[in-house]
Amino acid sequence: MTVVLPAVPSGIVEEIAAFGRFAAARGWVPATAGNFSCRIDERFAAVTRSGIDKGAIGPDDIAVVAIGDSVPGGTSAETPLHLARYRTDPAIGAIFHVHTVASTVLSRLDEAAGAVCTDGFEMHKAIGLRTHASLVEIPVFANDQDTERLAAAVEMRLGRDAPVPGFLLAGHGLYAWGATAAEARRHVEALEFLLACHLEERRLR
Ligand SMILES: [Zn+2]
């Protein structure tokens, strides 16, 4: 049976494009790196195509993908990681992935430990904790070019109620999500801020 794909709603195009401009302006998506998606409904998601300039995303740069289906050609190679998150947690409405310096460096340093840990930051409150007096473990996964296998490893560890709205791929970058594009952006910003502070502290120590 052929699945008829819906068009990408213009509001979703603008939400993804706006995050792309935001991330590009901060140097978080160098050399066409990164990928972004938004859930359209329970069956479909809109995902950025591969190799596009994330600072200048237009309607043709975004593909509609069935969440429960295999990944069509032309979409980002990391699309399986997005679809697996949407399948596991129905509350997720948007997922943004960036290649920042702090996430790339720290995920390498703490790959063996399996997590980057931060403690005592006021910014913890932006990812759902009630107080700065808390410990946050941002999970780290070994990078893998087989992104279906990588997605399975991520879902096995995170499950439906991930303690932190994001994870790291070693030597690669940061994934974060939220119920809406605005919340996903806030979580990317908060996690990136925590990682940047943590990296700075380790350099000074
Ligand atoms: Zn990537």
JSON list of C-alpha atoms and ligand atoms in Angstrom, two decimals:
[
{"chain": "A", "resi": 1, "resn": "MET", "atom": "CA", "xyz": [0.00, 0.00, 0.00]},
{"chain": "A", "resi": 2, "resn": "THR", "atom": "CA", "xyz": [1.35, 3.41, -0.93]},
{"chain": "A", "resi": 3, "resn": "VAL", "atom": "CA", "xyz": [1.42, 5.88, 1.93]},
{"chain": "A", "resi": 4, "resn": "VAL", "atom": "CA", "xyz": [0.23, 9.32, 0.87]},
{"chain": "A", "resi": 5, "resn": "LEU", "atom": "CA", "xyz": [2.49, 11.83, 2.56]},
{"chain": "A", "resi": 6, "resn": "PRO", "atom": "CA", "xyz": [1.00, 15.13, 3.74]},
{"chain": "A", "resi": 7, "resn": "ALA", "atom": "CA", "xyz": [2.64, 18.43, 2.78]},
{"chain": "A", "resi": 8, "resn": "VAL", "atom": "CA", "xyz": [4.84, 20.11, 5.37]},
{"chain": "A", "resi": 9, "resn": "PRO", "atom": "CA", "xyz": [2.66, 22.73, 7.11]},
{"chain": "A", "resi": 10, "resn": "SER", "atom": "CA", "xyz": [4.09, 26.21, 6.50]},
{"chain": "A", "resi": 11, "resn": "GLY", "atom": "CA", "xyz": [4.20, 26.87, 10.24]},
{"chain": "A", "resi": 12, "resn": "ILE", "atom": "CA", "xyz": [6.53, 23.90, 10.70]},
{"chain": "A", "resi": 13, "resn": "VAL", "atom": "CA", "xyz": [8.75, 25.06, 7.83]},
{"chain": "A", "resi": 14, "resn": "GLU", "atom": "CA", "xyz": [9.11, 28.42, 9.55]},
{"chain": "A", "resi": 15, "resn": "GLU", "atom": "CA", "xyz": [9.80, 26.85, 12.98]},
{"chain": "A", "resi": 16, "resn": "ILE", "atom": "CA", "xyz": [12.55, 24.65, 11.56]},
{"chain": "A", "resi": 17, "resn": "ALA", "atom": "CA", "xyz": [13.99, 27.48, 9.43]},
{"chain": "A", "resi": 18, "resn": "ALA", "atom": "CA", "xyz": [13.99, 29.83, 12.44]},
{"chain": "A", "resi": 19, "resn": "PHE", "atom": "CA", "xyz": [15.92, 27.34, 14.55]},
{"chain": "A", "resi": 20, "resn": "GLY", "atom": "CA", "xyz": [18.34, 26.84, 11.63]},
{"chain": "A", "resi": 21, "resn": "ARG", "atom": "CA", "xyz": [19.06, 30.57, 11.46]},
{"chain": "A", "resi": 22, "resn": "PHE", "atom": "CA", "xyz": [19.46, 30.70, 15.24]},
{"chain": "A", "resi": 23, "resn": "ALA", "atom": "CA", "xyz": [21.88, 27.73, 15.30]},
{"chain": "A", "resi": 24, "resn": "ALA", "atom": "CA", "xyz": [23.86, 28.89, 12.25]},
{"chain": "A", "resi": 25, "resn": "ALA", "atom": "CA", "xyz": [24.35, 32.36, 13.75]},
{"chain": "A", "resi": 26, "resn": "ARG", "atom": "CA", "xyz": [25.97, 30.69, 16.78]},
{"chain": "A", "resi": 27, "resn": "GLY", "atom": "CA", "xyz": [28.24, 28.39, 14.76]},
{"chain": "A", "resi": 28, "resn": "TRP", "atom": "CA", "xyz": [26.41, 25.28, 15.98]},
{"chain": "A", "resi": 29, "resn": "VAL", "atom": "CA", "xyz": [25.85, 23.73, 12.52]},
{"chain": "A", "resi": 30, "resn": "PRO", "atom": "CA", "xyz": [29.15, 24.18, 10.61]},
{"chain": "A", "resi": 31, "resn": "ALA", "atom": "CA", "xyz": [29.62, 22.78, 7.11]},
{"chain": "A", "resi": 32, "resn": "THR", "atom": "CA", "xyz": [25.94, 21.71, 6.73]},
{"chain": "A", "resi": 33, "resn": "ALA", "atom": "CA", "xyz": [26.13, 19.70, 9.99]},
{"chain": "A", "resi": 34, "resn": "GLY", "atom": "CA", "xyz": [23.12, 19.09, 12.21]},
{"chain": "A", "resi": 35, "resn": "ASN", "atom": "CA", "xyz": [19.53, 18.15, 11.46]},
{"chain": "A", "resi": 36, "resn": "PHE", "atom": "CA", "xyz": [16.14, 19.22, 12.73]},
{"chain": "A", "resi": 37, "resn": "SER", "atom": "CA", "xyz": [12.64, 17.75, 12.83]},
{"chain": "A", "resi": 38, "resn": "CYS", "atom": "CA", "xyz": [9.12, 18.52, 14.00]},
{"chain": "A", "resi": 39, "resn": "ARG", "atom": "CA", "xyz": [6.26, 16.09, 14.52]},
{"chain": "A", "resi": 40, "resn": "ILE", "atom": "CA", "xyz": [3.34, 16.82, 12.18]},
{"chain": "A", "resi": 41, "resn": "ASP", "atom": "CA", "xyz": [0.95, 14.37, 13.86]},
{"chain": "A", "resi": 42, "resn": "GLU", "atom": "CA", "xyz": [1.06, 10.87, 15.34]},
{"chain": "A", "resi": 43, "resn": "ARG", "atom": "CA", "xyz": [2.05, 9.36, 11.98]},
{"chain": "A", "resi": 44, "resn": "PHE", "atom": "CA", "xyz": [4.35, 11.84, 10.28]},
{"chain": "A", "resi": 45, "resn": "ALA", "atom": "CA", "xyz": [7.32, 14.08, 10.99]},
{"chain": "A", "resi": 46, "resn": "ALA", "atom": "CA", "xyz": [9.04, 16.81, 8.97]},
{"chain": "A", "resi": 47, "resn": "VAL", "atom": "CA", "xyz": [12.83, 16.28, 8.77]},
{"chain": "A", "resi": 48, "resn": "THR", "atom": "CA", "xyz": [15.59, 18.35, 7.14]},
{"chain": "A", "resi": 49, "resn": "ARG", "atom": "CA", "xyz": [17.16, 16.89, 4.00]},
{"chain": "A", "resi": 50, "resn": "SER", "atom": "CA", "xyz": [20.87, 16.00, 3.95]},
{"chain": "A", "resi": 51, "resn": "GLY", "atom": "CA", "xyz": [23.59, 18.43, 2.90]},
{"chain": "A", "resi": 52, "resn": "ILE", "atom": "CA", "xyz": [21.64, 21.67, 3.16]},
{"chain": "A", "resi": 53, "resn": "ASP", "atom": "CA", "xyz": [22.79, 24.99, 4.58]},
{"chain": "A", "resi": 54, "resn": "LYS", "atom": "CA", "xyz": [21.04, 25.06, 7.95]},
{"chain": "A", "resi": 55, "resn": "GLY", "atom": "CA", "xyz": [21.10, 28.86, 8.00]},
{"chain": "A", "resi": 56, "resn": "ALA", "atom": "CA", "xyz": [18.95, 29.18, 4.85]},
{"chain": "A", "resi": 57, "resn": "ILE", "atom": "CA", "xyz": [16.29, 26.46, 5.09]},
{"chain": "A", "resi": 58, "resn": "GLY", "atom": "CA", "xyz": [13.31, 26.70, 2.73]},
{"chain": "A", "resi": 59, "resn": "PRO", "atom": "CA", "xyz": [10.27, 24.45, 2.10]},
{"chain": "A", "resi": 60, "resn": "ASP", "atom": "CA", "xyz": [12.20, 22.28, -0.40]},
{"chain": "A", "resi": 61, "resn": "ASP", "atom": "CA", "xyz": [14.81, 21.46, 2.24]},
{"chain": "A", "resi": 62, "resn": "ILE", "atom": "CA", "xyz": [12.34, 19.61, 4.45]},
{"chain": "A", "resi": 63, "resn": "ALA", "atom": "CA", "xyz": [10.91, 16.14, 3.79]},
{"chain": "A", "resi": 64, "resn": "VAL", "atom": "CA", "xyz": [7.88, 14.42, 5.28]},
{"chain": "A", "resi": 65, "resn": "VAL", "atom": "CA", "xyz": [8.69, 11.00, 6.74]},
{"chain": "A", "resi": 66, "resn": "ALA", "atom": "CA", "xyz": [6.37, 8.35, 8.18]},
{"chain": "A", "resi": 67, "resn": "ILE", "atom": "CA", "xyz": [7.37, 7.88, 11.84]},
{"chain": "A", "resi": 68, "resn": "GLY", "atom": "CA", "xyz": [6.68, 4.14, 11.79]},
{"chain": "A", "resi": 69, "resn": "ASP", "atom": "CA", "xyz": [8.30, 3.45, 8.44]},
{"chain": "A", "resi": 70, "resn": "SER", "atom": "CA", "xyz": [11.81, 3.00, 7.04]},
{"chain": "A", "resi": 71, "resn": "VAL", "atom": "CA", "xyz": [13.70, 6.15, 6.13]},
{"chain": "A", "resi": 72, "resn": "PRO", "atom": "CA", "xyz": [13.39, 7.37, 2.51]},
{"chain": "A", "resi": 73, "resn": "GLY", "atom": "CA", "xyz": [16.48, 8.46, 0.53]},
{"chain": "A", "resi": 74, "resn": "GLY", "atom": "CA", "xyz": [17.54, 12.09, 0.52]},
{"chain": "A", "resi": 75, "resn": "THR", "atom": "CA", "xyz": [16.69, 12.77, 4.14]},
{"chain": "A", "resi": 76, "resn": "SER", "atom": "CA", "xyz": [19.39, 13.21, 6.75]},
{"chain": "A", "resi": 77, "resn": "ALA", "atom": "CA", "xyz": [21.40, 10.07, 7.50]},
{"chain": "A", "resi": 78, "resn": "GLU", "atom": "CA", "xyz": [20.48, 10.62, 11.13]},
{"chain": "A", "resi": 79, "resn": "THR", "atom": "CA", "xyz": [16.72, 10.52, 10.50]},
{"chain": "A", "resi": 80, "resn": "PRO", "atom": "CA", "xyz": [16.42, 7.11, 12.29]},
{"chain": "A", "resi": 81, "resn": "LEU", "atom": "CA", "xyz": [17.49, 8.79, 15.55]},
{"chain": "A", "resi": 82, "resn": "HIS", "atom": "CA", "xyz": [14.64, 11.31, 15.21]},
{"chain": "A", "resi": 83, "resn": "LEU", "atom": "CA", "xyz": [11.99, 8.74, 14.27]},
{"chain": "A", "resi": 84, "resn": "ALA", "atom": "CA", "xyz": [12.96, 6.39, 17.09]},
{"chain": "A", "resi": 85, "resn": "ARG", "atom": "CA", "xyz": [12.57, 9.20, 19.65]},
{"chain": "A", "resi": 86, "resn": "TYR", "atom": "CA", "xyz": [9.12, 10.09, 18.25]},
{"chain": "A", "resi": 87, "resn": "ARG", "atom": "CA", "xyz": [8.07, 6.44, 18.40]},
{"chain": "A", "resi": 88, "resn": "THR", "atom": "CA", "xyz": [9.27, 5.99, 21.99]},
{"chain": "A", "resi": 89, "resn": "ASP", "atom": "CA", "xyz": [7.87, 9.21, 23.46]},
{"chain": "A", "resi": 90, "resn": "PRO", "atom": "CA", "xyz": [4.57, 10.53, 22.02]},
{"chain": "A", "resi": 91, "resn": "ALA", "atom": "CA", "xyz": [5.02, 13.78, 24.00]},
{"chain": "A", "resi": 92, "resn": "ILE", "atom": "CA", "xyz": [8.01, 14.82, 21.86]},
{"chain": "A", "resi": 93, "resn": "GLY", "atom": "CA", "xyz": [7.03, 17.44, 19.27]},
{"chain": "A", "resi": 94, "resn": "ALA", "atom": "CA", "xyz": [10.42, 18.63, 17.98]},
{"chain": "A", "resi": 95, "resn": "ILE", "atom": "CA", "xyz": [14.04, 17.38, 17.93]},
{"chain": "A", "resi": 96, "resn": "PHE", "atom": "CA", "xyz": [17.07, 19.52, 17.14]},
{"chain": "A", "resi": 97, "resn": "HIS", "atom": "CA", "xyz": [20.61, 18.21, 16.62]},
{"chain": "A", "resi": 98, "resn": "VAL", "atom": "CA", "xyz": [23.70, 20.46, 16.55]},
{"chain": "A", "resi": 99, "resn": "HIS", "atom": "CA", "xyz": [27.47, 20.01, 16.32]},
{"chain": "A", "resi": 100, "resn": "THR", "atom": "CA", "xyz": [28.83, 22.43, 18.92]},
{"chain": "A", "resi": 101, "resn": "VAL", "atom": "CA", "xyz": [32.44, 22.54, 20.10]},
{"chain": "A", "resi": 102, "resn": "ALA", "atom": "CA", "xyz": [31.55, 21.89, 23.75]},
{"chain": "A", "resi": 103, "resn": "SER", "atom": "CA", "xyz": [29.29, 18.89, 22.99]},
{"chain": "A", "resi": 104, "resn": "THR", "atom": "CA", "xyz": [31.84, 17.44, 20.56]},
{"chain": "A", "resi": 105, "resn": "VAL", "atom": "CA", "xyz": [34.82, 17.78, 22.93]},
{"chain": "A", "resi": 106, "resn": "LEU", "atom": "CA", "xyz": [33.15, 16.77, 26.21]},
{"chain": "A", "resi": 107, "resn": "SER", "atom": "CA", "xyz": [31.43, 13.74, 24.69]},
{"chain": "A", "resi": 108, "resn": "ARG", "atom": "CA", "xyz": [34.87, 12.44, 23.67]},
{"chain": "A", "resi": 109, "resn": "LEU", "atom": "CA", "xyz": [36.38, 13.08, 27.09]},
{"chain": "A", "resi": 110, "resn": "ASP", "atom": "CA", "xyz": [33.48, 11.35, 28.91]},
{"chain": "A", "resi": 111, "resn": "GLU", "atom": "CA", "xyz": [32.61, 8.62, 26.41]},
{"chain": "A", "resi": 112, "resn": "ALA", "atom": "CA", "xyz": [34.04, 5.89, 28.67]},
{"chain": "A", "resi": 113, "resn": "ALA", "atom": "CA", "xyz": [32.06, 7.23, 31.66]},
{"chain": "A", "resi": 114, "resn": "GLY", "atom": "CA", "xyz": [28.86, 7.15, 29.58]},
{"chain": "A", "resi": 115, "resn": "ALA", "atom": "CA", "xyz": [27.71, 10.62, 30.65]},
{"chain": "A", "resi": 116, "resn": "VAL", "atom": "CA", "xyz": [28.81, 14.22, 31.09]},
{"chain": "A", "resi": 117, "resn": "CYS", "atom": "CA", "xyz": [27.87, 15.26, 34.64]},
{"chain": "A", "resi": 118, "resn": "THR", "atom": "CA", "xyz": [27.20, 18.82, 35.71]},
{"chain": "A", "resi": 119, "resn": "ASP", "atom": "CA", "xyz": [26.23, 20.00, 39.19]},
{"chain": "A", "resi": 120, "resn": "GLY", "atom": "CA", "xyz": [25.25, 23.20, 40.93]},
{"chain": "A", "resi": 121, "resn": "PHE", "atom": "CA", "xyz": [24.16, 25.25, 37.91]},
{"chain": "A", "resi": 122, "resn": "GLU", "atom": "CA", "xyz": [21.13, 27.56, 37.98]},
{"chain": "A", "resi": 123, "resn": "MET", "atom": "CA", "xyz": [20.63, 26.55, 34.32]},
{"chain": "A", "resi": 124, "resn": "HIS", "atom": "CA", "xyz": [19.53, 23.08, 35.48]},
{"chain": "A", "resi": 125, "resn": "LYS", "atom": "CA", "xyz": [16.13, 24.65, 36.06]},
{"chain": "A", "resi": 126, "resn": "ALA", "atom": "CA", "xyz": [15.75, 25.20, 32.29]},
{"chain": "A", "resi": 127, "resn": "ILE", "atom": "CA", "xyz": [15.78, 21.43, 31.72]},
{"chain": "A", "resi": 128, "resn": "GLY", "atom": "CA", "xyz": [13.16, 20.61, 34.32]},
{"chain": "A", "resi": 129, "resn": "LEU", "atom": "CA", "xyz": [15.00, 20.43, 37.65]},
{"chain": "A", "resi": 130, "resn": "ARG", "atom": "CA", "xyz": [13.64, 22.40, 40.57]},
{"chain": "A", "resi": 131, "resn": "THR", "atom": "CA", "xyz": [16.88, 23.73, 41.98]},
{"chain": "A", "resi": 132, "resn": "HIS", "atom": "CA", "xyz": [20.49, 24.46, 41.09]},
{"chain": "A", "resi": 133, "resn": "ALA", "atom": "CA", "xyz": [21.44, 22.04, 43.89]},
{"chain": "A", "resi": 134, "resn": "SER", "atom": "CA", "xyz": [21.17, 19.07, 41.58]},
{"chain": "A", "resi": 135, "resn": "LEU", "atom": "CA", "xyz": [23.28, 16.71, 39.52]},
{"chain": "A", "resi": 136, "resn": "VAL", "atom": "CA", "xyz": [22.60, 16.32, 35.82]},
{"chain": "A", "resi": 137, "resn": "GLU", "atom": "CA", "xyz": [23.87, 13.35, 33.81]},
{"chain": "A", "resi": 138, "resn": "ILE", "atom": "CA", "xyz": [23.80, 13.99, 30.09]},
{"chain": "A", "resi": 139, "resn": "PRO", "atom": "CA", "xyz": [24.06, 10.52, 28.48]},
{"chain": "A", "resi": 140, "resn": "VAL", "atom": "CA", "xyz": [26.89, 9.86, 25.99]},
{"chain": "A", "resi": 141, "resn": "PHE", "atom": "CA", "xyz": [26.67, 7.21, 23.29]},
{"chain": "A", "resi": 142, "resn": "ALA", "atom": "CA", "xyz": [29.52, 5.95, 21.11]},
{"chain": "A", "resi": 143, "resn": "ASN", "atom": "CA", "xyz": [29.16, 7.35, 17.62]},
{"chain": "A", "resi": 144, "resn": "ASP", "atom": "CA", "xyz": [28.06, 4.89, 14.92]},
{"chain": "A", "resi": 145, "resn": "GLN", "atom": "CA", "xyz": [27.57, 5.42, 11.18]},
{"chain": "A", "resi": 146, "resn": "ASP", "atom": "CA", "xyz": [24.87, 2.72, 11.31]},
{"chain": "A", "resi": 147, "resn": "THR", "atom": "CA", "xyz": [22.22, 5.12, 12.59]},
{"chain": "A", "resi": 148, "resn": "GLU", "atom": "CA", "xyz": [19.49, 2.46, 12.87]},
{"chain": "A", "resi": 149, "resn": "ARG", "atom": "CA", "xyz": [21.72, 0.51, 15.27]},
{"chain": "A", "resi": 150, "resn": "LEU", "atom": "CA", "xyz": [22.63, 3.75, 17.06]},
{"chain": "A", "resi": 151, "resn": "ALA", "atom": "CA", "xyz": [18.96, 4.69, 17.43]},
{"chain": "A", "resi": 152, "resn": "ALA", "atom": "CA", "xyz": [18.23, 1.29, 18.98]},
{"chain": "A", "resi": 153, "resn": "ALA", "atom": "CA", "xyz": [21.05, 1.78, 21.52]},
{"chain": "A", "resi": 154, "resn": "VAL", "atom": "CA", "xyz": [19.77, 5.25, 22.41]},
{"chain": "A", "resi": 155, "resn": "GLU", "atom": "CA", "xyz": [16.17, 4.08, 22.90]},
{"chain": "A", "resi": 156, "resn": "MET", "atom": "CA", "xyz": [17.22, 1.07, 24.97]},
{"chain": "A", "resi": 157, "resn": "ARG", "atom": "CA", "xyz": [18.93, 3.38, 27.47]},
{"chain": "A", "resi": 158, "resn": "LEU", "atom": "CA", "xyz": [16.63, 6.45, 27.43]},
{"chain": "A", "resi": 159, "resn": "GLY", "atom": "CA", "xyz": [13.15, 4.99, 27.10]},
{"chain": "A", "resi": 160, "resn": "ARG", "atom": "CA", "xyz": [10.00, 7.04, 27.40]},
{"chain": "A", "resi": 161, "resn": "ASP", "atom": "CA", "xyz": [10.90, 9.14, 30.45]},
{"chain": "A", "resi": 162, "resn": "ALA", "atom": "CA", "xyz": [14.43, 10.28, 29.75]},
{"chain": "A", "resi": 163, "resn": "PRO", "atom": "CA", "xyz": [15.75, 12.13, 32.83]},
{"chain": "A", "resi": 164, "resn": "VAL", "atom": "CA", "xyz": [17.31, 14.86, 30.66]},
{"chain": "A", "resi": 165, "resn": "PRO", "atom": "CA", "xyz": [15.78, 16.12, 27.37]},
{"chain": "A", "resi": 166, "resn": "GLY", "atom": "CA", "xyz": [18.91, 15.37, 25.37]},
{"chain": "A", "resi": 167, "resn": "PHE", "atom": "CA", "xyz": [21.98, 13.19, 24.80]},
{"chain": "A", "resi": 168, "resn": "LEU", "atom": "CA", "xyz": [25.43, 13.34, 23.27]},
{"chain": "A", "resi": 169, "resn": "LEU", "atom": "CA", "xyz": [27.11, 11.32, 20.53]},
{"chain": "A", "resi": 170, "resn": "ALA", "atom": "CA", "xyz": [30.84, 10.99, 21.19]},
{"chain": "A", "resi": 171, "resn": "GLY", "atom": "CA", "xyz": [32.97, 13.28, 19.05]},
{"chain": "A", "resi": 172, "resn": "HIS", "atom": "CA", "xyz": [29.83, 14.27, 17.18]},
{"chain": "A", "resi": 173, "resn": "GLY", "atom": "CA", "xyz": [27.28, 16.53, 18.87]},
{"chain": "A", "resi": 174, "resn": "LEU", "atom": "CA", "xyz": [24.14, 17.15, 20.89]},
{"chain": "A", "resi": 175, "resn": "TYR", "atom": "CA", "xyz": [20.52, 16.04, 20.44]},
{"chain": "A", "resi": 176, "resn": "ALA", "atom": "CA", "xyz": [17.72, 17.73, 22.38]},
{"chain": "A", "resi": 177, "resn": "TRP", "atom": "CA", "xyz": [13.95, 17.72, 22.17]},
{"chain": "A", "resi": 178, "resn": "GLY", "atom": "CA", "xyz": [10.79, 19.24, 23.58]},
{"chain": "A", "resi": 179, "resn": "ALA", "atom": "CA", "xyz": [7.02, 19.16, 23.32]},
{"chain": "A", "resi": 180, "resn": "THR", "atom": "CA", "xyz": [7.21, 22.13, 20.93]},
{"chain": "A", "resi": 181, "resn": "ALA", "atom": "CA", "xyz": [9.90, 23.69, 18.74]},
{"chain": "A", "resi": 182, "resn": "ALA", "atom": "CA", "xyz": [10.23, 26.52, 21.28]},
{"chain": "A", "resi": 183, "resn": "GLU", "atom": "CA", "xyz": [10.81, 24.06, 24.11]},
{"chain": "A", "resi": 184, "resn": "ALA", "atom": "CA", "xyz": [13.28, 22.02, 22.04]},
{"chain": "A", "resi": 185, "resn": "ARG", "atom": "CA", "xyz": [15.23, 25.20, 21.29]},
{"chain": "A", "resi": 186, "resn": "ARG", "atom": "CA", "xyz": [15.26, 26.13, 24.99]},
{"chain": "A", "resi": 187, "resn": "HIS", "atom": "CA", "xyz": [16.59, 22.68, 25.86]},
{"chain": "A", "resi": 188, "resn": "VAL", "atom": "CA", "xyz": [19.34, 22.90, 23.20]},
{"chain": "A", "resi": 189, "resn": "GLU", "atom": "CA", "xyz": [20.33, 26.31, 24.55]},
{"chain": "A", "resi": 190, "resn": "ALA", "atom": "CA", "xyz": [20.30, 25.17, 28.17]},
{"chain": "A", "resi": 191, "resn": "LEU", "atom": "CA", "xyz": [22.26, 21.96, 27.56]},
{"chain": "A", "resi": 192, "resn": "GLU", "atom": "CA", "xyz": [24.77, 23.77, 25.36]},
{"chain": "A", "resi": 193, "resn": "PHE", "atom": "CA", "xyz": [25.21, 26.45, 28.04]},
{"chain": "A", "resi": 194, "resn": "LEU", "atom": "CA", "xyz": [25.83, 23.76, 30.70]},
{"chain": "A", "resi": 195, "resn": "LEU", "atom": "CA", "xyz": [28.34, 22.00, 28.47]},
{"chain": "A", "resi": 196, "resn": "ALA", "atom": "CA", "xyz": [30.15, 25.25, 27.65]},
{"chain": "A", "resi": 197, "resn": "CYS", "atom": "CA", "xyz": [30.42, 26.12, 31.36]},
{"chain": "A", "resi": 198, "resn": "HIS", "atom": "CA", "xyz": [31.58, 22.62, 32.23]},
{"chain": "A", "resi": 199, "resn": "LEU", "atom": "CA", "xyz": [34.22, 22.65, 29.50]},
{"chain": "A", "resi": 200, "resn": "GLU", "atom": "CA", "xyz": [35.46, 26.05, 30.64]},
{"chain": "A", "resi": 201, "resn": "GLU", "atom": "CA", "xyz": [35.75, 24.81, 34.23]},
{"chain": "A", "resi": 202, "resn": "ARG", "atom": "CA", "xyz": [37.74, 21.77, 33.16]},
{"chain": "A", "resi": 203, "resn": "ARG", "atom": "CA", "xyz": [40.11, 23.96, 31.18]},
{"chain": "A", "resi": 204, "resn": "LEU", "atom": "CA", "xyz": [40.70, 26.23, 34.17]},
{"chain": "A", "resi": 205, "resn": "ARG", "atom": "CA", "xyz": [41.22, 23.41, 36.64]},
{"chain": "B", "resi": 1, "resn": "ZN", "atom": "ZN", "xyz": [25.21, 14.93, 13.38]}
]
